[in-house]
Amino acid sequence: MASTETGAKGTEPLGGDQRARQAEDARQEQDLSGLEAGLDALETVAAGRTPVGQVLLKKVLPPLSAAVLVLVVWQLCAWGKVADPTKLPSPHAVWQELVDRWNAGDLFSIIWTSVERGLLGFLAALVIGTPLGLLVARVPFVRAAIGPILSGLQSLPSVAWVPAAVIWLGLSDSAMYAVILLGAVPSIANGLVAGIDQVPPLYLRAGRTIGATGLRGAWFILLPAALPGYVAGLKQGWAFSWRSLMAAELIASSPDLGVGLGRYLENMREASDMAGVFLGILLILVVGIAIDLIVFSPLERWVLRSRGLTARAQ
């Protein structure tokens, strides 16, 4: 009888509490498996490269269509004689001016004179603006003293510095670089300050925990975390560099300075050659856009991809 009772107890169905616990465990396992599947899906989203056809459709076709539309409207205005040809040259006249400059052998020299100055001036502004931005962002006294000045300099038109730079440094490349620095450094520094202000304090505490303080903390923690704002400041700094240089070349004239795009544009204005004026404007625009597409757009996409924002970067 005892063995029978024991067997009966061994096969006794589970109690209500046990069944509830088993059901809860099963639900938790199901939830965890669903969460793991969701995380796996997040990690594998948009991992492949965008097809070439889609890139052409989304990236190349829209600006190309806009350029063609502008050319068509421009040509229609020229045919319809909306303005005197001496004031509104046709696209063909501007193209002919480009061909003439190419045949004369000075087109590349004109472009490179400005591009070299712009890039060297921007690199110098980068070297000065980056540590300045770090100081303003991390030292309260420096921020209170210099922060408002940087913001004010950023809003000051670059052309206002040209007369002072010419008086200080004469009609030389040094005056050109001074104007570029005064235009670009505030943008780079303010961009870095804005990026550092958005760094979560937890990152800084984690850096101090592993010994990343001082310059090590700035290099390994602050700068990588502030990259989005820093890159935005670099793009704006290049735009200010290019605009500042064009303003300086337009105003300052000397054989020692050579002929850059800004000087070429002013020479065409003095000669009342509107085809040359339009060509100068278009070359300045094309060079500025090309530098942005070659240097800053890839850098911006890399920063977005490194933060898992590939879909936005595309």
PDB file of C-alpha atoms in Angstrom:
ATOM      1  CA  MET A   1       0.000   0.000   0.000  1.00  0.00           C
ATOM      2  CA  ALA A   2       2.837   2.391   0.829  1.00  0.00           C
ATOM      3  CA  SER A   3       4.452   1.906  -2.556  1.00  0.00           C
ATOM      4  CA  THR A   4       1.133   2.410  -4.255  1.00  0.00           C
ATOM      5  CA  GLU A   5       0.611   5.668  -2.403  1.00  0.00           C
ATOM      6  CA  THR A   6       4.117   6.824  -3.303  1.00  0.00           C
ATOM      7  CA  GLY A   7       3.543   6.095  -6.981  1.00  0.00           C
ATOM      8  CA  ALA A   8       0.275   7.878  -6.837  1.00  0.00           C
ATOM      9  CA  LYS A   9       1.969  10.922  -5.303  1.00  0.00           C
ATOM     10  CA  GLY A  10       4.708  10.853  -7.998  1.00  0.00           C
ATOM     11  CA  THR A  11       2.160  11.021 -10.786  1.00  0.00           C
ATOM     12  CA  GLU A  12       0.045  13.660  -9.038  1.00  0.00           C
ATOM     13  CA  PRO A  13      -0.637  16.592 -11.393  1.00  0.00           C
ATOM     14  CA  LEU A  14       1.216  19.883 -10.722  1.00  0.00           C
ATOM     15  CA  GLY A  15      -0.316  22.453  -8.428  1.00  0.00           C
ATOM     16  CA  GLY A  16      -1.719  25.790  -9.616  1.00  0.00           C
ATOM     17  CA  ASP A  17       1.325  27.791  -8.447  1.00  0.00           C
ATOM     18  CA  GLN A  18       3.737  25.503 -10.259  1.00  0.00           C
ATOM     19  CA  ARG A  19       1.768  25.687 -13.485  1.00  0.00           C
ATOM     20  CA  ALA A  20       1.678  29.511 -13.229  1.00  0.00           C
ATOM     21  CA  ARG A  21       5.448  29.651 -12.690  1.00  0.00           C
ATOM     22  CA  GLN A  22       6.083  27.412 -15.680  1.00  0.00           C
ATOM     23  CA  ALA A  23       3.790  29.513 -17.851  1.00  0.00           C
ATOM     24  CA  GLU A  24       5.548  32.723 -16.714  1.00  0.00           C
ATOM     25  CA  ASP A  25       8.953  31.179 -17.477  1.00  0.00           C
ATOM     26  CA  ALA A  26       7.748  30.191 -20.933  1.00  0.00           C
ATOM     27  CA  ARG A  27       6.486  33.737 -21.606  1.00  0.00           C
ATOM     28  CA  GLN A  28       9.795  35.253 -20.461  1.00  0.00           C
ATOM     29  CA  GLU A  29      11.763  32.898 -22.739  1.00  0.00           C
ATOM     30  CA  GLN A  30       9.489  33.844 -25.630  1.00  0.00           C
ATOM     31  CA  ASP A  31       9.961  37.559 -24.911  1.00  0.00           C
ATOM     32  CA  LEU A  32      13.727  37.165 -24.720  1.00  0.00           C
ATOM     33  CA  SER A  33      13.867  35.261 -27.997  1.00  0.00           C
ATOM     34  CA  GLY A  34      11.757  37.974 -29.634  1.00  0.00           C
ATOM     35  CA  LEU A  35      14.049  40.687 -28.252  1.00  0.00           C
ATOM     36  CA  GLU A  36      17.141  38.863 -29.531  1.00  0.00           C
ATOM     37  CA  ALA A  37      15.555  38.503 -32.959  1.00  0.00           C
ATOM     38  CA  GLY A  38      14.732  42.215 -32.989  1.00  0.00           C
ATOM     39  CA  LEU A  39      18.291  43.182 -32.008  1.00  0.00           C
ATOM     40  CA  ASP A  40      19.688  40.900 -34.700  1.00  0.00           C
ATOM     41  CA  ALA A  41      17.416  42.586 -37.229  1.00  0.00           C
ATOM     42  CA  LEU A  42      18.577  46.038 -36.120  1.00  0.00           C
ATOM     43  CA  GLU A  43      22.207  45.050 -36.499  1.00  0.00           C
ATOM     44  CA  THR A  44      21.691  43.819 -40.050  1.00  0.00           C
ATOM     45  CA  VAL A  45      19.546  46.668 -41.404  1.00  0.00           C
ATOM     46  CA  ALA A  46      20.903  48.417 -44.510  1.00  0.00           C
ATOM     47  CA  ALA A  47      24.211  46.605 -44.457  1.00  0.00           C
ATOM     48  CA  GLY A  48      24.541  46.340 -48.233  1.00  0.00           C
ATOM     49  CA  ARG A  49      25.773  48.989 -50.626  1.00  0.00           C
ATOM     50  CA  THR A  50      23.280  51.145 -52.452  1.00  0.00           C
ATOM     51  CA  PRO A  51      22.844  50.033 -56.099  1.00  0.00           C
ATOM     52  CA  VAL A  52      24.513  52.277 -58.675  1.00  0.00           C
ATOM     53  CA  GLY A  53      21.206  52.918 -60.421  1.00  0.00           C
ATOM     54  CA  GLN A  54      19.621  54.142 -57.199  1.00  0.00           C
ATOM     55  CA  VAL A  55      22.604  56.415 -56.503  1.00  0.00           C
ATOM     56  CA  LEU A  56      22.328  57.921 -59.968  1.00  0.00           C
ATOM     57  CA  LEU A  57      18.592  58.382 -59.565  1.00  0.00           C
ATOM     58  CA  LYS A  58      18.733  60.014 -56.128  1.00  0.00           C
ATOM     59  CA  LYS A  59      22.076  61.806 -56.126  1.00  0.00           C
ATOM     60  CA  VAL A  60      23.056  62.629 -59.709  1.00  0.00           C
ATOM     61  CA  LEU A  61      19.799  63.124 -61.568  1.00  0.00           C
ATOM     62  CA  PRO A  62      18.249  65.886 -59.377  1.00  0.00           C
ATOM     63  CA  PRO A  63      21.203  68.351 -59.533  1.00  0.00           C
ATOM     64  CA  LEU A  64      21.784  67.510 -63.189  1.00  0.00           C
ATOM     65  CA  SER A  65      18.133  68.221 -63.956  1.00  0.00           C
ATOM     66  CA  ALA A  66      18.316  71.524 -62.075  1.00  0.00           C
ATOM     67  CA  ALA A  67      21.453  72.546 -64.022  1.00  0.00           C
ATOM     68  CA  VAL A  68      19.833  71.671 -67.342  1.00  0.00           C
ATOM     69  CA  LEU A  69      16.713  73.637 -66.395  1.00  0.00           C
ATOM     70  CA  VAL A  70      18.814  76.711 -65.537  1.00  0.00           C
ATOM     71  CA  LEU A  71      20.653  76.443 -68.866  1.00  0.00           C
ATOM     72  CA  VAL A  72      17.385  76.123 -70.789  1.00  0.00           C
ATOM     73  CA  VAL A  73      15.856  79.160 -69.069  1.00  0.00           C
ATOM     74  CA  TRP A  74      19.090  81.094 -69.564  1.00  0.00           C
ATOM     75  CA  GLN A  75      19.175  80.248 -73.272  1.00  0.00           C
ATOM     76  CA  LEU A  76      15.501  81.151 -73.715  1.00  0.00           C
ATOM     77  CA  CYS A  77      16.138  84.531 -72.071  1.00  0.00           C
ATOM     78  CA  ALA A  78      19.072  85.096 -74.427  1.00  0.00           C
ATOM     79  CA  TRP A  79      17.011  84.157 -77.486  1.00  0.00           C
ATOM     80  CA  GLY A  80      14.114  86.320 -76.329  1.00  0.00           C
ATOM     81  CA  LYS A  81      16.491  89.276 -75.787  1.00  0.00           C
ATOM     82  CA  VAL A  82      15.161  89.810 -72.268  1.00  0.00           C
ATOM     83  CA  ALA A  83      18.229  91.984 -71.672  1.00  0.00           C
ATOM     84  CA  ASP A  84      20.947  93.487 -73.811  1.00  0.00           C
ATOM     85  CA  PRO A  85      23.576  90.875 -74.817  1.00  0.00           C
ATOM     86  CA  THR A  86      26.233  93.057 -73.184  1.00  0.00           C
ATOM     87  CA  LYS A  87      24.429  92.540 -69.868  1.00  0.00           C
ATOM     88  CA  LEU A  88      23.081  88.993 -70.327  1.00  0.00           C
ATOM     89  CA  PRO A  89      25.415  86.907 -72.512  1.00  0.00           C
ATOM     90  CA  SER A  90      24.233  83.615 -73.931  1.00  0.00           C
ATOM     91  CA  PRO A  91      25.536  80.275 -72.605  1.00  0.00           C
ATOM     92  CA  HIS A  92      27.441  79.898 -75.872  1.00  0.00           C
ATOM     93  CA  ALA A  93      29.255  83.199 -75.286  1.00  0.00           C
ATOM     94  CA  VAL A  94      30.299  82.075 -71.811  1.00  0.00           C
ATOM     95  CA  TRP A  95      31.425  78.729 -73.194  1.00  0.00           C
ATOM     96  CA  GLN A  96      33.458  80.517 -75.850  1.00  0.00           C
ATOM     97  CA  GLU A  97      35.131  82.586 -73.137  1.00  0.00           C
ATOM     98  CA  LEU A  98      36.033  79.345 -71.354  1.00  0.00           C
ATOM     99  CA  VAL A  99      37.507  77.938 -74.567  1.00  0.00           C
ATOM    100  CA  ASP A 100      39.496  81.138 -75.116  1.00  0.00           C
ATOM    101  CA  ARG A 101      40.951  80.970 -71.614  1.00  0.00           C
ATOM    102  CA  TRP A 102      41.852  77.325 -72.176  1.00  0.00           C
ATOM    103  CA  ASN A 103      43.517  78.085 -75.505  1.00  0.00           C
ATOM    104  CA  ALA A 104      45.395  80.986 -73.896  1.00  0.00           C
ATOM    105  CA  GLY A 105      46.790  78.501 -71.367  1.00  0.00           C
ATOM    106  CA  ASP A 106      45.906  80.500 -68.249  1.00  0.00           C
ATOM    107  CA  LEU A 107      42.656  78.815 -67.147  1.00  0.00           C
ATOM    108  CA  PHE A 108      44.314  76.264 -64.876  1.00  0.00           C
ATOM    109  CA  SER A 109      46.662  78.918 -63.461  1.00  0.00           C
ATOM    110  CA  ILE A 110      43.729  81.188 -62.552  1.00  0.00           C
ATOM    111  CA  ILE A 111      41.857  78.367 -60.831  1.00  0.00           C
ATOM    112  CA  TRP A 112      44.893  76.906 -59.036  1.00  0.00           C
ATOM    113  CA  THR A 113      46.019  80.277 -57.675  1.00  0.00           C
ATOM    114  CA  SER A 114      42.755  80.591 -55.754  1.00  0.00           C
ATOM    115  CA  VAL A 115      42.429  76.912 -54.828  1.00  0.00           C
ATOM    116  CA  GLU A 116      45.956  76.778 -53.394  1.00  0.00           C
ATOM    117  CA  ARG A 117      45.388  79.892 -51.309  1.00  0.00           C
ATOM    118  CA  GLY A 118      42.004  78.668 -50.129  1.00  0.00           C
ATOM    119  CA  LEU A 119      43.231  75.214 -49.073  1.00  0.00           C
ATOM    120  CA  LEU A 120      46.386  76.485 -47.342  1.00  0.00           C
ATOM    121  CA  GLY A 121      44.406  79.176 -45.545  1.00  0.00           C
ATOM    122  CA  PHE A 122      41.787  76.640 -44.477  1.00  0.00           C
ATOM    123  CA  LEU A 123      44.429  74.241 -43.134  1.00  0.00           C
ATOM    124  CA  ALA A 124      45.971  77.075 -41.119  1.00  0.00           C
ATOM    125  CA  ALA A 125      42.510  77.973 -39.797  1.00  0.00           C
ATOM    126  CA  LEU A 126      42.012  74.314 -38.865  1.00  0.00           C
ATOM    127  CA  VAL A 127      45.265  74.246 -36.889  1.00  0.00           C
ATOM    128  CA  ILE A 128      44.312  77.424 -35.011  1.00  0.00           C
ATOM    129  CA  GLY A 129      40.549  76.902 -34.658  1.00  0.00           C
ATOM    130  CA  THR A 130      40.645  73.358 -33.241  1.00  0.00           C
ATOM    131  CA  PRO A 131      42.672  74.032 -30.042  1.00  0.00           C
ATOM    132  CA  LEU A 132      40.883  77.358 -29.663  1.00  0.00           C
ATOM    133  CA  GLY A 133      37.523  75.578 -29.763  1.00  0.00           C
ATOM    134  CA  LEU A 134      38.733  73.056 -27.168  1.00  0.00           C
ATOM    135  CA  LEU A 135      39.838  75.849 -24.842  1.00  0.00           C
ATOM    136  CA  VAL A 136      36.571  77.753 -25.204  1.00  0.00           C
ATOM    137  CA  ALA A 137      34.509  74.610 -24.645  1.00  0.00           C
ATOM    138  CA  ARG A 138      36.400  73.299 -21.610  1.00  0.00           C
ATOM    139  CA  VAL A 139      37.671  76.422 -19.756  1.00  0.00           C
ATOM    140  CA  PRO A 140      34.802  78.538 -18.373  1.00  0.00           C
ATOM    141  CA  PHE A 141      36.903  81.699 -18.053  1.00  0.00           C
ATOM    142  CA  VAL A 142      38.085  81.483 -21.678  1.00  0.00           C
ATOM    143  CA  ARG A 143      34.522  80.801 -22.813  1.00  0.00           C
ATOM    144  CA  ALA A 144      33.204  83.863 -20.974  1.00  0.00           C
ATOM    145  CA  ALA A 145      36.008  86.025 -22.371  1.00  0.00           C
ATOM    146  CA  ILE A 146      36.311  84.813 -25.978  1.00  0.00           C
ATOM    147  CA  GLY A 147      33.011  83.060 -26.747  1.00  0.00           C
ATOM    148  CA  PRO A 148      31.024  86.225 -27.540  1.00  0.00           C
ATOM    149  CA  ILE A 149      33.923  87.571 -29.619  1.00  0.00           C
ATOM    150  CA  LEU A 150      34.012  84.409 -31.738  1.00  0.00           C
ATOM    151  CA  SER A 151      30.269  84.626 -32.336  1.00  0.00           C
ATOM    152  CA  GLY A 152      30.603  88.279 -33.310  1.00  0.00           C
ATOM    153  CA  LEU A 153      33.504  87.581 -35.684  1.00  0.00           C
ATOM    154  CA  GLN A 154      31.492  84.821 -37.327  1.00  0.00           C
ATOM    155  CA  SER A 155      28.731  87.275 -38.198  1.00  0.00           C
ATOM    156  CA  LEU A 156      31.142  89.968 -39.464  1.00  0.00           C
ATOM    157  CA  PRO A 157      31.385  90.104 -43.288  1.00  0.00           C
ATOM    158  CA  SER A 158      34.800  88.927 -44.440  1.00  0.00           C
ATOM    159  CA  VAL A 159      35.171  91.832 -46.861  1.00  0.00           C
ATOM    160  CA  ALA A 160      35.408  94.183 -43.870  1.00  0.00           C
ATOM    161  CA  TRP A 161      38.820  92.723 -43.000  1.00  0.00           C
ATOM    162  CA  VAL A 162      40.376  93.316 -46.420  1.00  0.00           C
ATOM    163  CA  PRO A 163      41.302  97.030 -45.999  1.00  0.00           C
ATOM    164  CA  ALA A 164      42.791  96.404 -42.556  1.00  0.00           C
ATOM    165  CA  ALA A 165      44.752  93.350 -43.766  1.00  0.00           C
ATOM    166  CA  VAL A 166      46.153  95.301 -46.722  1.00  0.00           C
ATOM    167  CA  ILE A 167      47.258  98.163 -44.448  1.00  0.00           C
ATOM    168  CA  TRP A 168      48.812  95.779 -41.921  1.00  0.00           C
ATOM    169  CA  LEU A 169      50.483  93.329 -44.299  1.00  0.00           C
ATOM    170  CA  GLY A 170      50.553  95.102 -47.651  1.00  0.00           C
ATOM    171  CA  LEU A 171      49.448  93.738 -51.014  1.00  0.00           C
ATOM    172  CA  SER A 172      50.800  90.236 -50.430  1.00  0.00           C
ATOM    173  CA  ASP A 173      49.699  86.659 -49.915  1.00  0.00           C
ATOM    174  CA  SER A 174      49.969  87.264 -46.172  1.00  0.00           C
ATOM    175  CA  ALA A 175      47.042  89.682 -46.374  1.00  0.00           C
ATOM    176  CA  MET A 176      45.016  87.044 -48.244  1.00  0.00           C
ATOM    177  CA  TYR A 177      45.733  84.403 -45.606  1.00  0.00           C
ATOM    178  CA  ALA A 178      44.930  86.827 -42.790  1.00  0.00           C
ATOM    179  CA  VAL A 179      41.490  87.476 -44.277  1.00  0.00           C
ATOM    180  CA  ILE A 180      40.893  83.728 -44.660  1.00  0.00           C
ATOM    181  CA  LEU A 181      41.899  83.058 -41.052  1.00  0.00           C
ATOM    182  CA  LEU A 182      39.692  85.812 -39.675  1.00  0.00           C
ATOM    183  CA  GLY A 183      36.772  84.405 -41.644  1.00  0.00           C
ATOM    184  CA  ALA A 184      37.264  80.671 -41.018  1.00  0.00           C
ATOM    185  CA  VAL A 185      38.704  80.308 -37.497  1.00  0.00           C
ATOM    186  CA  PRO A 186      35.508  81.467 -35.691  1.00  0.00           C
ATOM    187  CA  SER A 187      33.360  78.999 -37.650  1.00  0.00           C
ATOM    188  CA  ILE A 188      35.657  76.050 -36.938  1.00  0.00           C
ATOM    189  CA  ALA A 189      35.997  76.926 -33.250  1.00  0.00           C
ATOM    190  CA  ASN A 190      32.257  77.494 -32.774  1.00  0.00           C
ATOM    191  CA  GLY A 191      31.443  74.234 -34.559  1.00  0.00           C
ATOM    192  CA  LEU A 192      33.732  72.317 -32.212  1.00  0.00           C
ATOM    193  CA  VAL A 193      32.271  74.095 -29.175  1.00  0.00           C
ATOM    194  CA  ALA A 194      28.743  73.164 -30.289  1.00  0.00           C
ATOM    195  CA  GLY A 195      29.796  69.538 -30.777  1.00  0.00           C
ATOM    196  CA  ILE A 196      31.477  69.315 -27.348  1.00  0.00           C
ATOM    197  CA  ASP A 197      28.441  70.871 -25.672  1.00  0.00           C
ATOM    198  CA  GLN A 198      26.377  67.934 -26.985  1.00  0.00           C
ATOM    199  CA  VAL A 199      28.712  65.234 -25.632  1.00  0.00           C
ATOM    200  CA  PRO A 200      26.941  63.294 -22.831  1.00  0.00           C
ATOM    201  CA  PRO A 201      28.655  63.819 -19.439  1.00  0.00           C
ATOM    202  CA  LEU A 202      28.714  60.039 -19.017  1.00  0.00           C
ATOM    203  CA  TYR A 203      31.374  59.833 -21.752  1.00  0.00           C
ATOM    204  CA  LEU A 204      33.616  62.229 -19.869  1.00  0.00           C
ATOM    205  CA  ARG A 205      33.189  60.346 -16.588  1.00  0.00           C
ATOM    206  CA  ALA A 206      33.946  57.060 -18.339  1.00  0.00           C
ATOM    207  CA  GLY A 207      37.058  58.604 -19.870  1.00  0.00           C
ATOM    208  CA  ARG A 208      38.298  59.818 -16.502  1.00  0.00           C
ATOM    209  CA  THR A 209      37.700  56.354 -15.068  1.00  0.00           C
ATOM    210  CA  ILE A 210      40.056  54.765 -17.599  1.00  0.00           C
ATOM    211  CA  GLY A 211      42.613  57.559 -17.229  1.00  0.00           C
ATOM    212  CA  ALA A 212      41.753  59.602 -20.350  1.00  0.00           C
ATOM    213  CA  THR A 213      42.225  63.101 -18.936  1.00  0.00           C
ATOM    214  CA  GLY A 214      43.816  66.268 -20.256  1.00  0.00           C
ATOM    215  CA  LEU A 215      45.092  65.971 -23.812  1.00  0.00           C
ATOM    216  CA  ARG A 216      44.377  62.237 -23.894  1.00  0.00           C
ATOM    217  CA  GLY A 217      40.776  62.868 -22.939  1.00  0.00           C
ATOM    218  CA  ALA A 218      40.465  65.575 -25.578  1.00  0.00           C
ATOM    219  CA  TRP A 219      41.951  63.366 -28.303  1.00  0.00           C
ATOM    220  CA  PHE A 220      40.263  60.047 -27.438  1.00  0.00           C
ATOM    221  CA  ILE A 221      36.967  61.199 -25.891  1.00  0.00           C
ATOM    222  CA  LEU A 222      35.970  64.778 -26.728  1.00  0.00           C
ATOM    223  CA  LEU A 223      36.954  65.021 -30.388  1.00  0.00           C
ATOM    224  CA  PRO A 224      35.470  61.662 -31.483  1.00  0.00           C
ATOM    225  CA  ALA A 225      32.245  62.323 -29.558  1.00  0.00           C
ATOM    226  CA  ALA A 226      31.976  65.872 -30.946  1.00  0.00           C
ATOM    227  CA  LEU A 227      32.659  64.891 -34.570  1.00  0.00           C
ATOM    228  CA  PRO A 228      29.191  65.721 -36.001  1.00  0.00           C
ATOM    229  CA  GLY A 229      29.311  69.320 -34.774  1.00  0.00           C
ATOM    230  CA  TYR A 230      33.006  69.584 -35.611  1.00  0.00           C
ATOM    231  CA  VAL A 231      32.458  68.441 -39.208  1.00  0.00           C
ATOM    232  CA  ALA A 232      29.606  70.930 -39.565  1.00  0.00           C
ATOM    233  CA  GLY A 233      31.976  73.641 -38.360  1.00  0.00           C
ATOM    234  CA  LEU A 234      34.617  72.499 -40.869  1.00  0.00           C
ATOM    235  CA  LYS A 235      32.151  72.728 -43.744  1.00  0.00           C
ATOM    236  CA  GLN A 236      31.101  76.188 -42.692  1.00  0.00           C
ATOM    237  CA  GLY A 237      34.744  77.128 -42.168  1.00  0.00           C
ATOM    238  CA  TRP A 238      35.584  76.132 -45.744  1.00  0.00           C
ATOM    239  CA  ALA A 239      32.647  78.182 -47.042  1.00  0.00           C
ATOM    240  CA  PHE A 240      33.901  81.209 -45.087  1.00  0.00           C
ATOM    241  CA  SER A 241      37.465  80.589 -46.291  1.00  0.00           C
ATOM    242  CA  TRP A 242      36.395  80.551 -49.922  1.00  0.00           C
ATOM    243  CA  ARG A 243      34.171  83.613 -49.600  1.00  0.00           C
ATOM    244  CA  SER A 244      36.835  85.532 -47.692  1.00  0.00           C
ATOM    245  CA  LEU A 245      39.438  84.744 -50.332  1.00  0.00           C
ATOM    246  CA  MET A 246      37.176  85.853 -53.178  1.00  0.00           C
ATOM    247  CA  ALA A 247      36.489  89.143 -51.373  1.00  0.00           C
ATOM    248  CA  ALA A 248      40.219  89.722 -50.833  1.00  0.00           C
ATOM    249  CA  GLU A 249      41.086  88.933 -54.454  1.00  0.00           C
ATOM    250  CA  LEU A 250      38.335  91.221 -55.706  1.00  0.00           C
ATOM    251  CA  ILE A 251      39.627  94.215 -53.756  1.00  0.00           C
ATOM    252  CA  ALA A 252      43.388  93.708 -53.560  1.00  0.00           C
ATOM    253  CA  SER A 253      45.251  94.082 -56.847  1.00  0.00           C
ATOM    254  CA  SER A 254      48.996  93.669 -57.357  1.00  0.00           C
ATOM    255  CA  PRO A 255      51.239  91.926 -59.901  1.00  0.00           C
ATOM    256  CA  ASP A 256      52.851  90.095 -56.988  1.00  0.00           C
ATOM    257  CA  LEU A 257      49.510  88.470 -56.132  1.00  0.00           C
ATOM    258  CA  GLY A 258      48.955  86.949 -59.545  1.00  0.00           C
ATOM    259  CA  VAL A 259      45.499  86.417 -61.020  1.00  0.00           C
ATOM    260  CA  GLY A 260      43.088  84.237 -59.097  1.00  0.00           C
ATOM    261  CA  LEU A 261      39.385  83.746 -59.681  1.00  0.00           C
ATOM    262  CA  GLY A 262      38.414  86.845 -57.739  1.00  0.00           C
ATOM    263  CA  ARG A 263      40.973  89.016 -59.552  1.00  0.00           C
ATOM    264  CA  TYR A 264      39.892  87.551 -62.902  1.00  0.00           C
ATOM    265  CA  LEU A 265      36.273  88.416 -62.096  1.00  0.00           C
ATOM    266  CA  GLU A 266      37.227  92.014 -61.261  1.00  0.00           C
ATOM    267  CA  ASN A 267      39.337  92.310 -64.422  1.00  0.00           C
ATOM    268  CA  MET A 268      36.365  91.226 -66.517  1.00  0.00           C
ATOM    269  CA  ARG A 269      34.162  93.769 -64.752  1.00  0.00           C
ATOM    270  CA  GLU A 270      36.625  96.542 -65.483  1.00  0.00           C
ATOM    271  CA  ALA A 271      36.642  95.465 -69.145  1.00  0.00           C
ATOM    272  CA  SER A 272      32.793  95.314 -69.197  1.00  0.00           C
ATOM    273  CA  ASP A 273      33.083  91.725 -70.473  1.00  0.00           C
ATOM    274  CA  MET A 274      29.901  90.089 -69.158  1.00  0.00           C
ATOM    275  CA  ALA A 275      30.766  86.714 -70.658  1.00  0.00           C
ATOM    276  CA  GLY A 276      33.976  86.764 -68.616  1.00  0.00           C
ATOM    277  CA  VAL A 277      32.080  87.934 -65.532  1.00  0.00           C
ATOM    278  CA  PHE A 278      29.624  85.044 -65.862  1.00  0.00           C
ATOM    279  CA  LEU A 279      32.499  82.608 -66.402  1.00  0.00           C
ATOM    280  CA  GLY A 280      34.236  83.870 -63.253  1.00  0.00           C
ATOM    281  CA  ILE A 281      31.055  83.480 -61.214  1.00  0.00           C
ATOM    282  CA  LEU A 282      30.482  79.943 -62.527  1.00  0.00           C
ATOM    283  CA  LEU A 283      34.093  78.890 -61.867  1.00  0.00           C
ATOM    284  CA  ILE A 284      33.933  80.183 -58.289  1.00  0.00           C
ATOM    285  CA  LEU A 285      30.681  78.271 -57.767  1.00  0.00           C
ATOM    286  CA  VAL A 286      31.969  75.054 -59.357  1.00  0.00           C
ATOM    287  CA  VAL A 287      35.220  75.038 -57.367  1.00  0.00           C
ATOM    288  CA  GLY A 288      33.402  75.636 -54.078  1.00  0.00           C
ATOM    289  CA  ILE A 289      30.939  72.822 -54.775  1.00  0.00           C
ATOM    290  CA  ALA A 290      33.693  70.469 -55.964  1.00  0.00           C
ATOM    291  CA  ILE A 291      35.755  70.897 -52.784  1.00  0.00           C
ATOM    292  CA  ASP A 292      32.648  70.225 -50.696  1.00  0.00           C
ATOM    293  CA  LEU A 293      31.787  67.068 -52.669  1.00  0.00           C
ATOM    294  CA  ILE A 294      35.343  65.735 -52.734  1.00  0.00           C
ATOM    295  CA  VAL A 295      36.366  66.472 -49.140  1.00  0.00           C
ATOM    296  CA  PHE A 296      33.514  67.273 -46.783  1.00  0.00           C
ATOM    297  CA  SER A 297      30.605  65.171 -48.063  1.00  0.00           C
ATOM    298  CA  PRO A 298      32.586  61.873 -47.797  1.00  0.00           C
ATOM    299  CA  LEU A 299      33.798  62.930 -44.341  1.00  0.00           C
ATOM    300  CA  GLU A 300      30.239  63.649 -43.253  1.00  0.00           C
ATOM    301  CA  ARG A 301      29.007  60.295 -44.580  1.00  0.00           C
ATOM    302  CA  TRP A 302      31.812  58.499 -42.744  1.00  0.00           C
ATOM    303  CA  VAL A 303      30.854  60.186 -39.479  1.00  0.00           C
ATOM    304  CA  LEU A 304      27.200  59.208 -39.933  1.00  0.00           C
ATOM    305  CA  ARG A 305      28.075  55.609 -40.794  1.00  0.00           C
ATOM    306  CA  SER A 306      30.358  55.324 -37.775  1.00  0.00           C
ATOM    307  CA  ARG A 307      27.364  56.227 -35.604  1.00  0.00           C
ATOM    308  CA  GLY A 308      24.972  53.762 -37.235  1.00  0.00           C
ATOM    309  CA  LEU A 309      23.198  56.453 -39.262  1.00  0.00           C
ATOM    310  CA  THR A 310      23.932  54.899 -42.658  1.00  0.00           C
ATOM    311  CA  ALA A 311      20.353  55.307 -43.863  1.00  0.00           C
ATOM    312  CA  ARG A 312      20.531  59.065 -43.274  1.00  0.00           C
ATOM    313  CA  ALA A 313      23.971  59.265 -44.841  1.00  0.00           C
ATOM    314  CA  GLN A 314      22.651  57.703 -48.023  1.00  0.00           C
TER     315      GLN A 314
END
